[in-house]
XYZ file of C-alpha atoms in Angstrom:
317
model
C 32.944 14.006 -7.462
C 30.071 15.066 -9.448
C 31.438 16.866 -12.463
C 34.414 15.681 -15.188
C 36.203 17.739 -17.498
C 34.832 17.409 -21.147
C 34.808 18.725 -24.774
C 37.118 21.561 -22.286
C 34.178 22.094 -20.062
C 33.317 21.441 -16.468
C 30.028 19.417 -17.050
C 27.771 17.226 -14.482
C 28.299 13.510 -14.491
C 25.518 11.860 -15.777
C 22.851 11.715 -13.037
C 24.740 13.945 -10.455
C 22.492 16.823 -11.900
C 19.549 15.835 -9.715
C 19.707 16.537 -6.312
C 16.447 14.422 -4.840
C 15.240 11.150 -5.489
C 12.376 12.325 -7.009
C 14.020 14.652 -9.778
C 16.270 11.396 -10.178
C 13.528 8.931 -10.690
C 11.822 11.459 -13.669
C 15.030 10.932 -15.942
C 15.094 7.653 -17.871
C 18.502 7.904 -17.619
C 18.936 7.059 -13.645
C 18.405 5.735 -10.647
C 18.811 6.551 -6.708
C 21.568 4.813 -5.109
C 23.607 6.533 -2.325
C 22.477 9.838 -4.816
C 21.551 10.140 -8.539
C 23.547 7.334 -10.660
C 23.324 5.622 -13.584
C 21.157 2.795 -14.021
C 22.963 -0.717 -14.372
C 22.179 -1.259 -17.659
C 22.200 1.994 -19.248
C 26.155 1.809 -19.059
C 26.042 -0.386 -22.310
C 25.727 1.542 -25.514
C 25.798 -1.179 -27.512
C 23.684 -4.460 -28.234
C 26.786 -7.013 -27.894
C 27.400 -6.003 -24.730
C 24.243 -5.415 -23.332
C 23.124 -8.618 -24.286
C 25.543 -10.830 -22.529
C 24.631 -9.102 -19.213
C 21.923 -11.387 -17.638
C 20.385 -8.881 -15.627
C 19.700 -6.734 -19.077
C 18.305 -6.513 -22.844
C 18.066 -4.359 -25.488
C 14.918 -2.702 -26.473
C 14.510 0.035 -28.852
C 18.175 0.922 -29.327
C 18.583 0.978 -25.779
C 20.115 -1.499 -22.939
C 17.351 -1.884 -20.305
C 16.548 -3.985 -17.667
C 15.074 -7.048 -18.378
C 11.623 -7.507 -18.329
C 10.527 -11.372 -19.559
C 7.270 -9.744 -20.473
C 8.733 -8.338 -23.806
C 10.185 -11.253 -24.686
C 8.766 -13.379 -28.090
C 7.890 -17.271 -27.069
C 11.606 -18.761 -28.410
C 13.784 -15.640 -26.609
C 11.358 -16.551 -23.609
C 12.433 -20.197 -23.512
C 15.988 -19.693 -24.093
C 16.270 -17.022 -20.918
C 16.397 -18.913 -17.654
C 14.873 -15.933 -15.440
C 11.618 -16.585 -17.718
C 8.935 -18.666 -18.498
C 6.294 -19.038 -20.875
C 2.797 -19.542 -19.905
C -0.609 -18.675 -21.546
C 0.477 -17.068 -24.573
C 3.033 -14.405 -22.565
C 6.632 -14.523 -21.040
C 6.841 -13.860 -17.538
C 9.810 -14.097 -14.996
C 10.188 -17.147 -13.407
C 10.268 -15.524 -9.877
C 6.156 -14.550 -10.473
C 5.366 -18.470 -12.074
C 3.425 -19.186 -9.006
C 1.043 -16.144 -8.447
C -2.422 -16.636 -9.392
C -4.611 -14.776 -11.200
C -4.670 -11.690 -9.368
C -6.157 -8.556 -7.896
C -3.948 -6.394 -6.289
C -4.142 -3.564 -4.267
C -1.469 -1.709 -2.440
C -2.029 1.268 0.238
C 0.303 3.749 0.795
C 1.020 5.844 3.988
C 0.856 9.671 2.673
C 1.310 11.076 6.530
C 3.830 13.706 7.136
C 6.716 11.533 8.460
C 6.942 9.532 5.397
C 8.782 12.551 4.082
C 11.432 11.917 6.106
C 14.661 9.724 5.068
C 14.832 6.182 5.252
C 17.753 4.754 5.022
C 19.667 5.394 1.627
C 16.479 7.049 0.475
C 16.415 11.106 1.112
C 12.246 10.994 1.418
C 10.387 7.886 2.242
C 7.218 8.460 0.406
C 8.907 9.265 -2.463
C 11.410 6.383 -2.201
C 8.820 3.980 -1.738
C 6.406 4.961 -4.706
C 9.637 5.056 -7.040
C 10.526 1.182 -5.979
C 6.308 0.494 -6.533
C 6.230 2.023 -9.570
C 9.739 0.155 -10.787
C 8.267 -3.496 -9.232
C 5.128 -2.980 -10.882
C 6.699 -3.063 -14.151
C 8.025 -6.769 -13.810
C 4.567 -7.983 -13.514
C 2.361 -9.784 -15.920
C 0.327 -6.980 -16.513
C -3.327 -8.321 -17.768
C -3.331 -5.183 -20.338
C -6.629 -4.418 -20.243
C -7.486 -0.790 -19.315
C -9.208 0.602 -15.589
C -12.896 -0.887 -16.399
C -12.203 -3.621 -18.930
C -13.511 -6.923 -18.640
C -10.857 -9.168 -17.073
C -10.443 -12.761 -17.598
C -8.476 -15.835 -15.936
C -5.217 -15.344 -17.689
C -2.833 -15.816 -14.869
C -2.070 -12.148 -15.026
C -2.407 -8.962 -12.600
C -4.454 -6.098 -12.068
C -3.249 -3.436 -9.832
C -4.622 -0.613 -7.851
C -3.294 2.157 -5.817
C -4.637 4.235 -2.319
C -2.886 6.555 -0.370
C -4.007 7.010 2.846
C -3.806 10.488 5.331
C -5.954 12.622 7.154
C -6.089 15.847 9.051
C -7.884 15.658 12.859
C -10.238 18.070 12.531
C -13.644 16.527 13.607
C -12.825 15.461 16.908
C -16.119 13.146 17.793
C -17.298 13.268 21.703
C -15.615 10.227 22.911
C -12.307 11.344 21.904
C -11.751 9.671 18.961
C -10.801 11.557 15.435
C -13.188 11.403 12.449
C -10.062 12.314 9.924
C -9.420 9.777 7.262
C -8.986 10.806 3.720
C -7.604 8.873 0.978
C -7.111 11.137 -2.454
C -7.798 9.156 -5.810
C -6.191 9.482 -8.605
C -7.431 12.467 -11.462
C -5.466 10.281 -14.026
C -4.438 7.019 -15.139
C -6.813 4.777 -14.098
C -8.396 7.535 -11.372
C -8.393 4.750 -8.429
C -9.731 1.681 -10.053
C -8.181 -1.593 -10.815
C -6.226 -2.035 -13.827
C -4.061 -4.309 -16.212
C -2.489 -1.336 -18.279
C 1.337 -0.037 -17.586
C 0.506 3.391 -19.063
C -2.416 4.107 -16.701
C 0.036 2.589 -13.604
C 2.599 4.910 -14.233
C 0.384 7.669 -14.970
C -1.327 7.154 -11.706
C 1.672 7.036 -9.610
C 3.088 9.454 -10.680
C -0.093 11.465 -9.625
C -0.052 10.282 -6.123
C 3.798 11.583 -5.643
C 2.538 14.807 -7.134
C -0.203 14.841 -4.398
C 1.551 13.729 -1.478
C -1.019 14.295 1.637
C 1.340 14.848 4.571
C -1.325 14.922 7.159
C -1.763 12.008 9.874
C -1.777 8.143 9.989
C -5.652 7.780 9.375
C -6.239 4.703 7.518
C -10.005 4.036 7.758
C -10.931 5.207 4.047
C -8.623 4.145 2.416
C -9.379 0.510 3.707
C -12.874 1.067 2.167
C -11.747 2.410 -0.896
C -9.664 -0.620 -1.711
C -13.094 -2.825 -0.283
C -14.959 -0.836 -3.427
C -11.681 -1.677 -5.998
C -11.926 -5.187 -5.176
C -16.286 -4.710 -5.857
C -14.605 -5.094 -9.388
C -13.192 -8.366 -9.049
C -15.542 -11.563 -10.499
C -15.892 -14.380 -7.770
C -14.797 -16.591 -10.724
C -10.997 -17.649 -8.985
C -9.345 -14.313 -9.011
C -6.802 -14.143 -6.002
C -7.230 -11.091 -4.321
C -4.717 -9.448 -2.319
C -3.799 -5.937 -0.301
C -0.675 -4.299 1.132
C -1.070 -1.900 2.994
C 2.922 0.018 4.102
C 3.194 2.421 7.156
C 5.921 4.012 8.879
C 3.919 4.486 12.066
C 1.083 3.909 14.335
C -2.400 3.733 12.833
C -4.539 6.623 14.387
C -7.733 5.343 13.888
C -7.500 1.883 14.406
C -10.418 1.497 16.703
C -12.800 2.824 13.703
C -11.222 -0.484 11.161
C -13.990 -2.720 11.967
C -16.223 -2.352 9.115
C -13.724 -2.235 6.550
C -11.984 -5.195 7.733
C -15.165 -7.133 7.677
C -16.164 -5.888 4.059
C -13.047 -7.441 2.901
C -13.355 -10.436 4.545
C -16.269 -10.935 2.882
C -14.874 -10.215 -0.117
C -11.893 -13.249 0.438
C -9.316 -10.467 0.100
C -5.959 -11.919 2.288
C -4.386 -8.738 3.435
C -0.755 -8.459 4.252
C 1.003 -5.434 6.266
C 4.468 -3.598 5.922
C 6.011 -1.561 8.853
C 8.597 0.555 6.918
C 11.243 1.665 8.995
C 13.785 4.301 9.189
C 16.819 2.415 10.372
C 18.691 -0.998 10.644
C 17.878 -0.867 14.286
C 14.079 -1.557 15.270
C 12.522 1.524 17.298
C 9.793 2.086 19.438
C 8.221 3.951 16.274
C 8.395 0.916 14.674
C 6.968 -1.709 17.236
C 4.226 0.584 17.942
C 3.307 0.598 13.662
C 3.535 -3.197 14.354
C 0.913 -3.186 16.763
C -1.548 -1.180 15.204
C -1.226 -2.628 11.768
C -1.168 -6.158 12.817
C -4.799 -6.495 13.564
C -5.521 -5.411 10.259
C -3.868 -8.385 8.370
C -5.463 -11.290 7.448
C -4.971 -14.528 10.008
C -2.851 -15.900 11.126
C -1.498 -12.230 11.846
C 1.935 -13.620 12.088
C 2.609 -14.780 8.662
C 1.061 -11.537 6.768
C 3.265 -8.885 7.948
C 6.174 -7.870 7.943
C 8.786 -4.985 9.556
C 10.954 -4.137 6.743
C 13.910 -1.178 5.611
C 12.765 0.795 2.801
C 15.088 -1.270 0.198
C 14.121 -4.834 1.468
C 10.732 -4.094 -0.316
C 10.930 -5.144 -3.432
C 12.683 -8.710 -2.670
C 9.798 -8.977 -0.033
C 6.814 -8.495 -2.714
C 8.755 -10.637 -5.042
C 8.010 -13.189 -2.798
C 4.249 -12.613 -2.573
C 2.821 -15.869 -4.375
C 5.536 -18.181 -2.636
């Protein structure tokens, strides 16, 4: 159930107050499972504990999960899931990855707000798990506009893509790609700093689009992000994650072409609903493959919502 009996009072569990994902996410406190729970860690209320659990650590009074980027040089060597490297900790499972630019695109179209699999709302679901991966990185920290340097650390920036067809054009095709920027954070530019990542994603879920599957923009807005990125060795990457087919995939030309100039190796996610592959699906796959980088075949990928994050784990390998 979702309430116990306490201090002679019916009360919520912890958690089971929120009744969406998104409600869930905003409390410290929890996490969405099969509905609002407690996160792993936060069960431990004290250091002795907390610290003989692997998967966690204990950070300003509080048993969180661990993140090898907080970690002093000898804590760093004595943890196994961590590494040392350049004058920061960072978990072992990122010690390949490059110097890097990263930029991930985000389907905003109306049936993203349906549920996928454990996950209520799909849009919602998958900026949560973003905005959780994004915190294991090596953040560069250095702030949207800041000089960046070869440190073997990320910057990361975020589009969501959508459109409304309005402008129907006289062969047919659909002039109706939007993308919407971020007003805070680091208002849709490249950047190092966890504050200004959270702050901006947390803008995009508050401006959910919900129109169509129009992607063209968006693909030139993340061509401008990367206009930030030296040519001095920085890797530079994009995801782009849909749940269906791309609407305006015969107008991609340009954008694809501006970053292949700019030696940006873009990889594609089909999100889908269920365990089962549909015809939804297959046609996402078809319309987003072109869009990846060659050889199409190893740079995307059809994936359930919560296979995501071991997926992008798995990004330098």
């Amino acid at each position: 159930g979702i309430c116990e009996w306490k201090n002679n009072t019916c009360t919520f569990k912890p958690c089971k107050e929120h009744p969406d994902e998104k409600t869930c996410a905003n409390d410290g406190l929890c996490t969405w499972g099969n509905d609002c729970e407690v996160k792993y860690c936060r069960r431990y209320g004290e250091q002795g504990s907390c610290d003989q659990d692997g998967a966690c650590m204990w950070l300003n009074d509080t048993c969180v999960d661990k993140n090898c980027g907080e970690f002093e040089v000898c804590r760093c060597h004595k943890d196994g899931d961590c590494f040392w490297d350049k004058g920061t900790c960072k978990a072992s499972k990122f010690g390949q990855c490059p110097t890097l630019d990263l930029v991930l695109v985000v389907d905003g179209s109306g049936s993203m707000s349906q549920s996928f699999g454990i996950h209520p709302h799909g849009f919602y679901g998958l900026m949560e798990m973003l905005k959780t991966w994004t915190q294991t990185l090596s953040l560069s920290g250095v702030a949207a506009g800041g000089s960046p340097s070869l440190d073997g650390k990320v910057r990361v920036g975020f589009v969501q893509f959508s459109g409304i067809p309005t402008n129907v054009l006289p062969n047919g095709n659909v002039d109706a790609a939007q993308t919407t920027p971020a007003q805070t954070g680091a208002s849709g530019r490249l950047t190092g700093s966890k504050i200004e990542l959270d702050s901006e994603l947390e803008w995009q879920e508050a401006n959910y689009m919900q129109g169509g599957t129009y992607i063209a923009s968006a693909l030139n807005t993340a061509a401008d992000m990367f206009k930030s990125s030296p040519a001095d060795g920085r890797k530079k990457v994009l995801v782009v994650f849909t749940d269906g087919k791309i609407q305006d995939a015969e107008k991609l030309t340009t954008a694809r072409g501006r970053l292949e100039v700019a030696g940006v190796v873009t990889f594609g996610v089909v999100v889908r609903r269920f365990l089962a592959h549909t015809q939804t699906d297959l046609d996402a796959e078809e319309t987003l493959r072109p869009i990846t980088s060659d050889p199409h075949v190893d740079h995307y990928l059809n994936l359930m919502l919560s296979e995501i994050p071991d997926a992008l784990d798995g990004l330098c390998d």
